[in-house]
Coordinates of C-alpha atoms in Angstrom, one line a residue:
X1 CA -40.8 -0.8 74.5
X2 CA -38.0 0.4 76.6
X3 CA -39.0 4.3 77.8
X4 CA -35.9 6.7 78.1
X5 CA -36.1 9.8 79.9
X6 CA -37.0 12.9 78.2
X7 CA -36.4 15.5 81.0
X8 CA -32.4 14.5 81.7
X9 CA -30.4 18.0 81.7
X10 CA -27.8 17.5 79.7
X11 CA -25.6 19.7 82.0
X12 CA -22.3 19.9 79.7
X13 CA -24.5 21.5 76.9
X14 CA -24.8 24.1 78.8
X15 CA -21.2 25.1 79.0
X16 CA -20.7 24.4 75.3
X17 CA -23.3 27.1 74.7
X18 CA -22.1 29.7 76.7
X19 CA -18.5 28.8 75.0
X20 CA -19.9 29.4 72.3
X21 CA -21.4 32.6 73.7
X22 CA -18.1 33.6 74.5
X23 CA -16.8 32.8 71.0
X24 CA -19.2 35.4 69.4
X25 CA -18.6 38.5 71.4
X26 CA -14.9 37.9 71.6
X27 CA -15.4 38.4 67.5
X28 CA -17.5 41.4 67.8
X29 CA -15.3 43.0 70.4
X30 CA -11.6 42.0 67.9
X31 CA -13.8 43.5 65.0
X32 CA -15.2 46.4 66.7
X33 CA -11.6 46.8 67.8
X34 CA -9.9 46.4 64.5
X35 CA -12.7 49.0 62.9
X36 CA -11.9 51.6 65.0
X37 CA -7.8 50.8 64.2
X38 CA -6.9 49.7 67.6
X39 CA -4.8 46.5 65.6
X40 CA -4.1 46.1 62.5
X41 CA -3.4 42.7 60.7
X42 CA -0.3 43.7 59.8
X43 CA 0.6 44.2 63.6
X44 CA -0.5 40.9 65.2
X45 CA 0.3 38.6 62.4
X46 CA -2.1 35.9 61.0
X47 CA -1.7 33.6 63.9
X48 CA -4.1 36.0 65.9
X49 CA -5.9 37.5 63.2
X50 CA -7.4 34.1 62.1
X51 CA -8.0 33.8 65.7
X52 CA -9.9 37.0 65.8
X53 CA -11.7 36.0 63.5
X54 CA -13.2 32.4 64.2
X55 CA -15.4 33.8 66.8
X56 CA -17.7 34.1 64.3
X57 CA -17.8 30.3 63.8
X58 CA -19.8 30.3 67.1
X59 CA -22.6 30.6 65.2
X60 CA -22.1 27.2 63.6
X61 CA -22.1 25.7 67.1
X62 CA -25.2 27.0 68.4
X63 CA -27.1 25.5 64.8
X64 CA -25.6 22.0 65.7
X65 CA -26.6 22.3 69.5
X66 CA -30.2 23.9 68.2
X67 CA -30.1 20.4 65.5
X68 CA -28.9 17.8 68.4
X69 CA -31.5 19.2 71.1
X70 CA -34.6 20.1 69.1
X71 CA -34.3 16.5 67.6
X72 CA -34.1 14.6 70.4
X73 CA -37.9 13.9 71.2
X74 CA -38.2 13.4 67.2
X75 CA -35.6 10.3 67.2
X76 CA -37.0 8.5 70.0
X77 CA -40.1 8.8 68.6
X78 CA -38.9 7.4 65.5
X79 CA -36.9 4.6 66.8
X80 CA -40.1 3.5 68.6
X81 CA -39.2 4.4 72.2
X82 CA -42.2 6.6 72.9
X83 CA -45.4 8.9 71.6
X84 CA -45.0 11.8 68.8
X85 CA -44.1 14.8 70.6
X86 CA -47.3 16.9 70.7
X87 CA -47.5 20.1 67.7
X88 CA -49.2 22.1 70.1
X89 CA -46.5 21.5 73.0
X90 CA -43.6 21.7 70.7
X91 CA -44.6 25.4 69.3
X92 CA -46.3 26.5 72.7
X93 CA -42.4 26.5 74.3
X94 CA -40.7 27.9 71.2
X95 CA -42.9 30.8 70.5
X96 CA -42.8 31.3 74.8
X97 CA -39.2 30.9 75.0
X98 CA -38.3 32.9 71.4
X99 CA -40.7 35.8 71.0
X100 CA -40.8 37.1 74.4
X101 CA -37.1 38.4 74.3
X102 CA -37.1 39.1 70.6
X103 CA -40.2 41.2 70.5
X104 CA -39.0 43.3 73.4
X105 CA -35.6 44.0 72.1
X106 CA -37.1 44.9 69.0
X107 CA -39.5 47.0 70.1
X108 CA -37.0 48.9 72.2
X109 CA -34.2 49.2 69.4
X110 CA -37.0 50.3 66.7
X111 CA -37.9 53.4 68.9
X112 CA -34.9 54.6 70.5
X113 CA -32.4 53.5 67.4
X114 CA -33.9 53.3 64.1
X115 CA -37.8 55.0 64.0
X116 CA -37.6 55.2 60.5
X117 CA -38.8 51.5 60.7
X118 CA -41.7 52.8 62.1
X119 CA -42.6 55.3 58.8
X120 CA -44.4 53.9 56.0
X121 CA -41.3 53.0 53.3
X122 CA -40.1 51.3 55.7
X123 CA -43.0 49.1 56.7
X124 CA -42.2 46.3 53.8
X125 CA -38.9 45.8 55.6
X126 CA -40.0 45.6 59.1
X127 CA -42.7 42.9 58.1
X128 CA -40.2 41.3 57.5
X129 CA -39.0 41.1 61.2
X130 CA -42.0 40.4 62.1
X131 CA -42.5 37.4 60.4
X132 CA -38.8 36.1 61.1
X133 CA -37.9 36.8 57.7
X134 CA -35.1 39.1 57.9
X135 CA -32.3 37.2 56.5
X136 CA -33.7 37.0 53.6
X137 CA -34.3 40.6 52.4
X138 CA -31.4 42.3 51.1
X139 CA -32.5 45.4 53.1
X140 CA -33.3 43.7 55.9
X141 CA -30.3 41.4 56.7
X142 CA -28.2 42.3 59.5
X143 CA -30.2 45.4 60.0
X144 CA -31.5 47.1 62.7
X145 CA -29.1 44.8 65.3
X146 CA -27.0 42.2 63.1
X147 CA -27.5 39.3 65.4
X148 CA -31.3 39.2 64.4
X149 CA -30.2 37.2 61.2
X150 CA -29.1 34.4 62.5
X151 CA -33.1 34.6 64.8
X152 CA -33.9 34.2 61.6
X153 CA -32.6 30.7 60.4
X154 CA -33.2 29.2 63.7
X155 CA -37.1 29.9 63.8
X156 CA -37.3 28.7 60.4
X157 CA -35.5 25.4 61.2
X158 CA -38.4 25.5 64.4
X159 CA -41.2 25.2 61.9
X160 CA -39.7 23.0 59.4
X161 CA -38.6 20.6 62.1
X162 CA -41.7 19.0 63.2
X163 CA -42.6 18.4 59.3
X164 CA -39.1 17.1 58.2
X165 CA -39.9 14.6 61.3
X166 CA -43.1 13.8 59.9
X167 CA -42.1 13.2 56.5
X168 CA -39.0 10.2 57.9
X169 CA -42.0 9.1 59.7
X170 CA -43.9 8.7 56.7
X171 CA -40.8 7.0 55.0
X172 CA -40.2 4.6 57.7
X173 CA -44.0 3.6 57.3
X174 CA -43.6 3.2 53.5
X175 CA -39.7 1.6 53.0
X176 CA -39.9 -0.7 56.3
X177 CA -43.3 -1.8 57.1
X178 CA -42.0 -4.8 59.2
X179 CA -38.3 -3.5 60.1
X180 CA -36.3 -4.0 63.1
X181 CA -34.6 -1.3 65.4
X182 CA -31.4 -0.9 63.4
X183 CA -33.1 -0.9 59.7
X184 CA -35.0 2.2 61.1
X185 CA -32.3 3.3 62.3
X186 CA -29.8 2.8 59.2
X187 CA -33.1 5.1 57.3
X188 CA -32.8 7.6 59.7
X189 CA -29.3 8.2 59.3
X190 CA -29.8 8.5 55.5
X191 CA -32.4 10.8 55.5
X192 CA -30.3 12.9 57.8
X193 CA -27.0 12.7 54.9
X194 CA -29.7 13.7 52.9
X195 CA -30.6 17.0 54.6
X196 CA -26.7 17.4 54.6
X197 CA -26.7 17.1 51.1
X198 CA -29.5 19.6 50.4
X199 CA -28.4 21.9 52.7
X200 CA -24.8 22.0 51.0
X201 CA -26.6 22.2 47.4
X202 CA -28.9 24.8 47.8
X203 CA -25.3 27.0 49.5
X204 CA -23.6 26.1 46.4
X205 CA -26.5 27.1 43.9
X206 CA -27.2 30.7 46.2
X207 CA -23.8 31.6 46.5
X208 CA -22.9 31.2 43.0
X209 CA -26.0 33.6 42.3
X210 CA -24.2 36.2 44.4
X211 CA -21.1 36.1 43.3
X212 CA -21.8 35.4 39.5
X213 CA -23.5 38.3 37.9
X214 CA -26.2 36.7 35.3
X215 CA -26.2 33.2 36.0
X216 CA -28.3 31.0 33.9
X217 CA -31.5 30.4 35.0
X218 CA -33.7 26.8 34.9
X219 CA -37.0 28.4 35.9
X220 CA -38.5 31.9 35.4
X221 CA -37.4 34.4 36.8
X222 CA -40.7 35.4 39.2
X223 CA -39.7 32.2 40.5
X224 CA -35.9 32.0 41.2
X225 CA -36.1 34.7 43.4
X226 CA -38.6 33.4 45.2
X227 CA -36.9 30.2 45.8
X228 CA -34.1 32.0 46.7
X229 CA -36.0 33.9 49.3
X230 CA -36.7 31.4 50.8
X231 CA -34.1 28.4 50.3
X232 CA -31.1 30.5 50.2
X233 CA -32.1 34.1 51.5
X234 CA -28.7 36.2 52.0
X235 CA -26.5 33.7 53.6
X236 CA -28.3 30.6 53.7
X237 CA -30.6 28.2 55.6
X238 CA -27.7 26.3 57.7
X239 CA -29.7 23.1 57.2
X240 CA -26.3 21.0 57.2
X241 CA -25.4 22.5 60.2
X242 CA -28.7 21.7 61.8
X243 CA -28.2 18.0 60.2
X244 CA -24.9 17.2 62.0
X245 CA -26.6 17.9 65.1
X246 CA -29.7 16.0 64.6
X247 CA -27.6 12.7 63.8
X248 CA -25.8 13.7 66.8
X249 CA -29.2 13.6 68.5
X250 CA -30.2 9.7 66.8
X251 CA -26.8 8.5 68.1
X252 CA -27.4 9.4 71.2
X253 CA -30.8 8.1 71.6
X254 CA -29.3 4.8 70.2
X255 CA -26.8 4.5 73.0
X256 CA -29.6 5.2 75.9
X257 CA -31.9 2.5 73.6
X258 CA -28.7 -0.3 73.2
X259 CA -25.9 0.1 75.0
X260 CA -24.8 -3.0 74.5
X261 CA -25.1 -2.7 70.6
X262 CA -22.2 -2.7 68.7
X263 CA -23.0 0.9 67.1
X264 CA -23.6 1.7 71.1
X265 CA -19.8 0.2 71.4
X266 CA -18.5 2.2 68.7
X267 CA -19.7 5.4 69.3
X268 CA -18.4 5.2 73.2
X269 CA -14.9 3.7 72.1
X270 CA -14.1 5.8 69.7
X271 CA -15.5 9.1 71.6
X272 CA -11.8 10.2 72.5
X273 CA -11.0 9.6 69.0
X274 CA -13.6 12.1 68.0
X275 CA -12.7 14.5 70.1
X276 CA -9.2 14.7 68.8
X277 CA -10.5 14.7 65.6
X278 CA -12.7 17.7 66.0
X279 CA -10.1 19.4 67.3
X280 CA -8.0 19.0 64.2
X281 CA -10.5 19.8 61.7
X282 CA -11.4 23.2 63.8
X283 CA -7.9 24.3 63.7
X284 CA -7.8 23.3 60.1
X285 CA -11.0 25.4 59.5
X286 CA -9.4 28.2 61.5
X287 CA -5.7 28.3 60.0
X288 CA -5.9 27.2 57.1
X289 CA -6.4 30.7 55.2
X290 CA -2.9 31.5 56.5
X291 CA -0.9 28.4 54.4
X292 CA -0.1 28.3 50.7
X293 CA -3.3 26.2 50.3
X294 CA -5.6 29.8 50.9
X295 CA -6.3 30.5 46.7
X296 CA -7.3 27.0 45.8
X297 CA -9.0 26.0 48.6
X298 CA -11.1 29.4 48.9
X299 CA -13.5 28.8 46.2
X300 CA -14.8 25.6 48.5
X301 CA -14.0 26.4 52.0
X302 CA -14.0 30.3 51.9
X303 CA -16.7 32.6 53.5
X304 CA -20.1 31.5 52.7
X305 CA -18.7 29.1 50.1
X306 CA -20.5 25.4 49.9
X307 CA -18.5 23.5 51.8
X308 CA -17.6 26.2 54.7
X309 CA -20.3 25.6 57.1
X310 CA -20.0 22.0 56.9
X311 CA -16.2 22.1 57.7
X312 CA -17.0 23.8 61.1
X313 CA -20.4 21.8 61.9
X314 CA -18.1 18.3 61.2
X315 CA -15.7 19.5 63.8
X316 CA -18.3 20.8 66.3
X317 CA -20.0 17.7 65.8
X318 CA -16.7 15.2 66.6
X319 CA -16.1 17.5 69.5
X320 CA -20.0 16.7 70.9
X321 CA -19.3 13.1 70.5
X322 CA -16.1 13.5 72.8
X323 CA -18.2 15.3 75.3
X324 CA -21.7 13.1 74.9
X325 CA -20.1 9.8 74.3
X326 CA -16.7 9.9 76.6
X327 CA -15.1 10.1 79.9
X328 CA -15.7 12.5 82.7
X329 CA -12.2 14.1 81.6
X330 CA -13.9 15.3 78.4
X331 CA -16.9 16.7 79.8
X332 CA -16.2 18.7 83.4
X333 CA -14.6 22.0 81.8
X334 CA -18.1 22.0 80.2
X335 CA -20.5 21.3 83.4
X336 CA -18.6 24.1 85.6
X337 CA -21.0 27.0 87.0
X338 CA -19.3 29.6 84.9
X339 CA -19.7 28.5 81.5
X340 CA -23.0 27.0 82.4
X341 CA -24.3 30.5 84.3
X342 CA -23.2 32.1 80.8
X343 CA -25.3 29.5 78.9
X344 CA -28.2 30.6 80.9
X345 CA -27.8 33.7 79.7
X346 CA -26.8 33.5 76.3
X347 CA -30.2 34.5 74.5
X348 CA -29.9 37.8 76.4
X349 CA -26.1 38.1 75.8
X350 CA -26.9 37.3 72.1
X351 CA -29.6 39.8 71.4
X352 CA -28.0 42.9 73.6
X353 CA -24.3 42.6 73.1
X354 CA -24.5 44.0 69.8
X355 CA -26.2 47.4 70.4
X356 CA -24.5 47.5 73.9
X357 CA -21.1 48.1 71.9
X358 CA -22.6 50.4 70.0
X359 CA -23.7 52.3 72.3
X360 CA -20.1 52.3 74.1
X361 CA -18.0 53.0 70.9
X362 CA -20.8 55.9 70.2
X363 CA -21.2 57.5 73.4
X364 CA -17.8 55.9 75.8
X365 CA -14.8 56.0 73.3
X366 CA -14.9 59.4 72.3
X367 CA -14.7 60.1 75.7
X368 CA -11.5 58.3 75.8
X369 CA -9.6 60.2 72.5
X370 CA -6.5 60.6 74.9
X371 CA -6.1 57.4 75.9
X372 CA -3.8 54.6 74.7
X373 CA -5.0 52.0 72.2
X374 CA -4.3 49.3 74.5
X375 CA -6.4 51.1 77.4
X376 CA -9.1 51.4 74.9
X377 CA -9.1 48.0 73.7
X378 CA -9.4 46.8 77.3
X379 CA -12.3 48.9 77.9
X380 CA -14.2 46.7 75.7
X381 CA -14.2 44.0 78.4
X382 CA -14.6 46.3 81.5
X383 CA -18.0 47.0 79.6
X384 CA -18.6 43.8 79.0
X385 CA -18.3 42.5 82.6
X386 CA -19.9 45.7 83.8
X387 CA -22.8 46.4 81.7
X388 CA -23.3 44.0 79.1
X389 CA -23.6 40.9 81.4
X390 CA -25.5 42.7 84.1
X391 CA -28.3 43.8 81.6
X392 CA -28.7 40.6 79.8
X393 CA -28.7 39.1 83.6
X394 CA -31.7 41.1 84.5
X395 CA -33.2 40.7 80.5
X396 CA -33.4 37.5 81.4
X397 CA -35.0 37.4 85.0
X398 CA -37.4 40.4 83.9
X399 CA -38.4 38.9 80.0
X400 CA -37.2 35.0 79.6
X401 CA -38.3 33.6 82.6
X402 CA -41.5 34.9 82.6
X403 CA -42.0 33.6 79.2
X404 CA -40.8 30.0 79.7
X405 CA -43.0 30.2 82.5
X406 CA -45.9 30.7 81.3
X407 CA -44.7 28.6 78.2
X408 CA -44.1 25.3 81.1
X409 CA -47.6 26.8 82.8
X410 CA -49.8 26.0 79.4
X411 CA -48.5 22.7 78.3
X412 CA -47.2 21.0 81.6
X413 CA -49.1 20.4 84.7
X414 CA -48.3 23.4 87.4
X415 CA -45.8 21.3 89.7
X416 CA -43.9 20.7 86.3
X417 CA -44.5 23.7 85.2
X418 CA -42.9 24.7 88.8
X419 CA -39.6 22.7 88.0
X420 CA -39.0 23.7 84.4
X421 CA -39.2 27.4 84.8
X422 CA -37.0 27.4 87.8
X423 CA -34.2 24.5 86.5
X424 CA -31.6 25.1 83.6
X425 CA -33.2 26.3 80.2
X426 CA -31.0 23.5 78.2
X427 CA -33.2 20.1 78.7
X428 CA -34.6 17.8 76.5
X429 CA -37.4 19.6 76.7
X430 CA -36.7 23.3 76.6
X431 CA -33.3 23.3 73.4
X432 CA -30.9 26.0 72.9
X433 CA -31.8 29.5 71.8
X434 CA -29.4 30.3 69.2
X435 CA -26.8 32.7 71.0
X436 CA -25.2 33.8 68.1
X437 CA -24.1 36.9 66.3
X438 CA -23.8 37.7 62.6
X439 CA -21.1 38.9 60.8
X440 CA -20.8 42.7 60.9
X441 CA -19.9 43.5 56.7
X442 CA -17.1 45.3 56.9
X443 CA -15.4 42.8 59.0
X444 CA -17.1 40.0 56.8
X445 CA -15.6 41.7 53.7
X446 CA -12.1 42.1 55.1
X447 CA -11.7 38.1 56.0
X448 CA -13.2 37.4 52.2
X449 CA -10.3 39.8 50.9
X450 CA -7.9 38.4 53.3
X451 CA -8.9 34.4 52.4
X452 CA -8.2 35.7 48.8
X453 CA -4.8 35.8 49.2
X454 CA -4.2 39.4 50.3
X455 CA -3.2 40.6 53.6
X456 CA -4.8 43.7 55.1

């Protein structure tokens, strides 16, 4: 049985997440700026406004990366290349990585911004942030700090994962007793266009129960909504998204397993090919509201419609295959210390971004009334660089790495432990943290009218 490494830092993953990092707050701060009228649509034209915009598809990137990295451990075990990751090990580092920072910022936004989660008609919805539950509830979805939505989906995909593992396992058992390498492969792969498929079902059946007033229902009514709680919630359960990445994830384990296999062959030849083809599809995904093709294509590809995630995740996922499977050329922008110091810090950038804009448009901007809008707008990234990335610098030295310590500390042996909490976060063993952002509404609202067909 051939062993493959399961501590290699994949190095250029770390500069795809902070890029995507970067991606998120650059659509807070052109939202933030267009709410308080510092440009207008009308002004910039819809070149820049759809690229205002797309930020928000950073979240999409993060569920791929979270899919590709959290998987990896699952599809070497599946393809027979070592042990079942370990239960206990698996949730010791999640829950010591995850709940340390999200707790604390909690905690600290509860009590000095919204108490009234603290009083008792309130206490309903803030179970429900306790239990990472918070994108389900309509009074509880991109409450309290909006990014805590998306916290949300990933621990959810956490828990489901090892079970979703288990259950191909128990396929593979059943379907190919006596199968070869590539026929547990081939199952794999179809389990995984099965996820796709369910997670682009269950968008399509809870969008349509948003947007449709009364729509029919096949079971009682007691139960829809709890199925919708908690297959759908308010925005959905991203599974395709977390799909793309976990074949990602089996392809690459393949090519470490066979290289000289003809899949292996494939996937390396035609890795520049997939790069250029991500490309496309993510300008398609980002332009395409501004053609003639924006009414009949909205329906499908518009926001939170049941084919808009899965538009995004494709070209994410080509793009990865560029930078996994292909030359040097594609992959140094993404291993240089800048993008890769803002990966490290993207959980803290993630969580505090958010408020930390609040707190300048509440407190800083009015303090500015006399100054030009272009002085203002530019203020948003002095504040960035001066505050923002400082805090979630010392968020993460004073909260993370004392939790992925003592995460490494109970399920490694202390030299290991040592090495772990000291290296890069994004290994094999310790996966992205989803540095993501939701949609703020009113901004969300405006792009829906605007991929309607009407210009703001």
């Amino acid at each position: 049985m051939k062993q493959i490494s399961s501590n290699k830092n994949i190095t250029a993953l770390d500069g795809v997440r902070g890029f995507a990092c970067i991606m998120v707050i650059f659509y807070h701060i052109q939202s933030f700026a267009h709410t308080m009228h510092l440009w207008e649509f009308s002004q910039v034209g819809p070149i820049w406004t759809d690229i205002s915009l797309v930020g928000s598809a950073g979240v999409t990137l993060f569920f791929v990366l979270s899919g590709f990295l959290l998987f990896l451990p699952y599809a070497k075990a599946l393809l027979g290349c070592s042990s079942w990751p370990s239960l206990r090990r698996y949730f010791t580092r999640r829950i010591f990585r995850i709940w340390p920072g999200y707790y604390v910022a909690l905690l600290l936004l509860v009590v000095f911004s919204h108490p009234e989660y603290l009083q008792i008609d309130h206490l309903k919805q803030f179970s429900l942030f306790l239990t990472f539950l918070m994108d389900s509830g309509e009074n509880t979805y991109q409450r309290i700090n909006g990014p805590f939505w998306t916290l949300a989906v990933e621990w959810q995909f956490y828990v489901l994962l090892p079970f979703i593992a288990l259950g191909m396992r128990y396929l593979l058992g059943r379907v190919i007793r006596q199968g070869t390498t590539l026929r547990c492969f081939t199952c794999i792969v179809l389990c995984l266009f099965g996820i796709i498929i369910w997670g682009l079902l269950t968008r399509r059946w809870g969008h349509s129960w948003h947007i449709t007033p009364n729509p029919p229902m096949l079971v009682p009514a007691a139960l829809h909504h709890i199925l919708l709680f908690f297959l759908y919630g308010q925005s959905g359960k991203y599974l395709e998204d977390f799909a793309v990445g976990m074949l990602l994830s089996l392809c690459y384990i393949w090519l470490q397993m066979k290289p000289d296999h003809l899949i292996s062959a494939l996937l390396t030849r035609s890795s520049v090919l997939a790069w250029f083809l991500g490309v496309a599809v993510l300008v398609f995904a980002t332009f395409w509201n501004s053609t003639s093709y924006v009414i009949p294509l909205a329906p499908y590809i518009g926001p939170h419609a049941w084919l808009a995630e899965i538009l995004f995740a494709c070209g994410y996922g080509f793009c990865l295959m560029g930078i996994l499977f292909g030359p040097q050329t594609l992959r140094w922008i993404w291993e240089t210390k800048p993008l890769r110091w803002i990966g490290m810090l993207s959980y803290g950038l993630y969580i505090w971004h958010e408020p930390l804009y609040f707190l300048f448009m509440d407190r800083v901007v009015p303090l500015l009334h006399n100054w030009p809008r272009s002085d203002i707008y530019s203020m948003f990234f002095v504040w960035l660089f001066v505050v923002i990335i400082p805090f979630s610098w010392i968020f993460y030295k004073c909260v993370e790495v004392p939790g992925i310590k003592l995460g490494a500390m109970l399920t490694t042996s202390p030299a290991k432990a040592a090495v772990v909490s000291e290296g890069h976060p994004l290994t094999v063993a310790e996966p992205a943290d989803p540095a993501h952002s939701a949609h703020s509404q009113l901004v969300t609202a405006t792009a829906e009218t605007r991929q309607s067909g009407e210009r703001a």
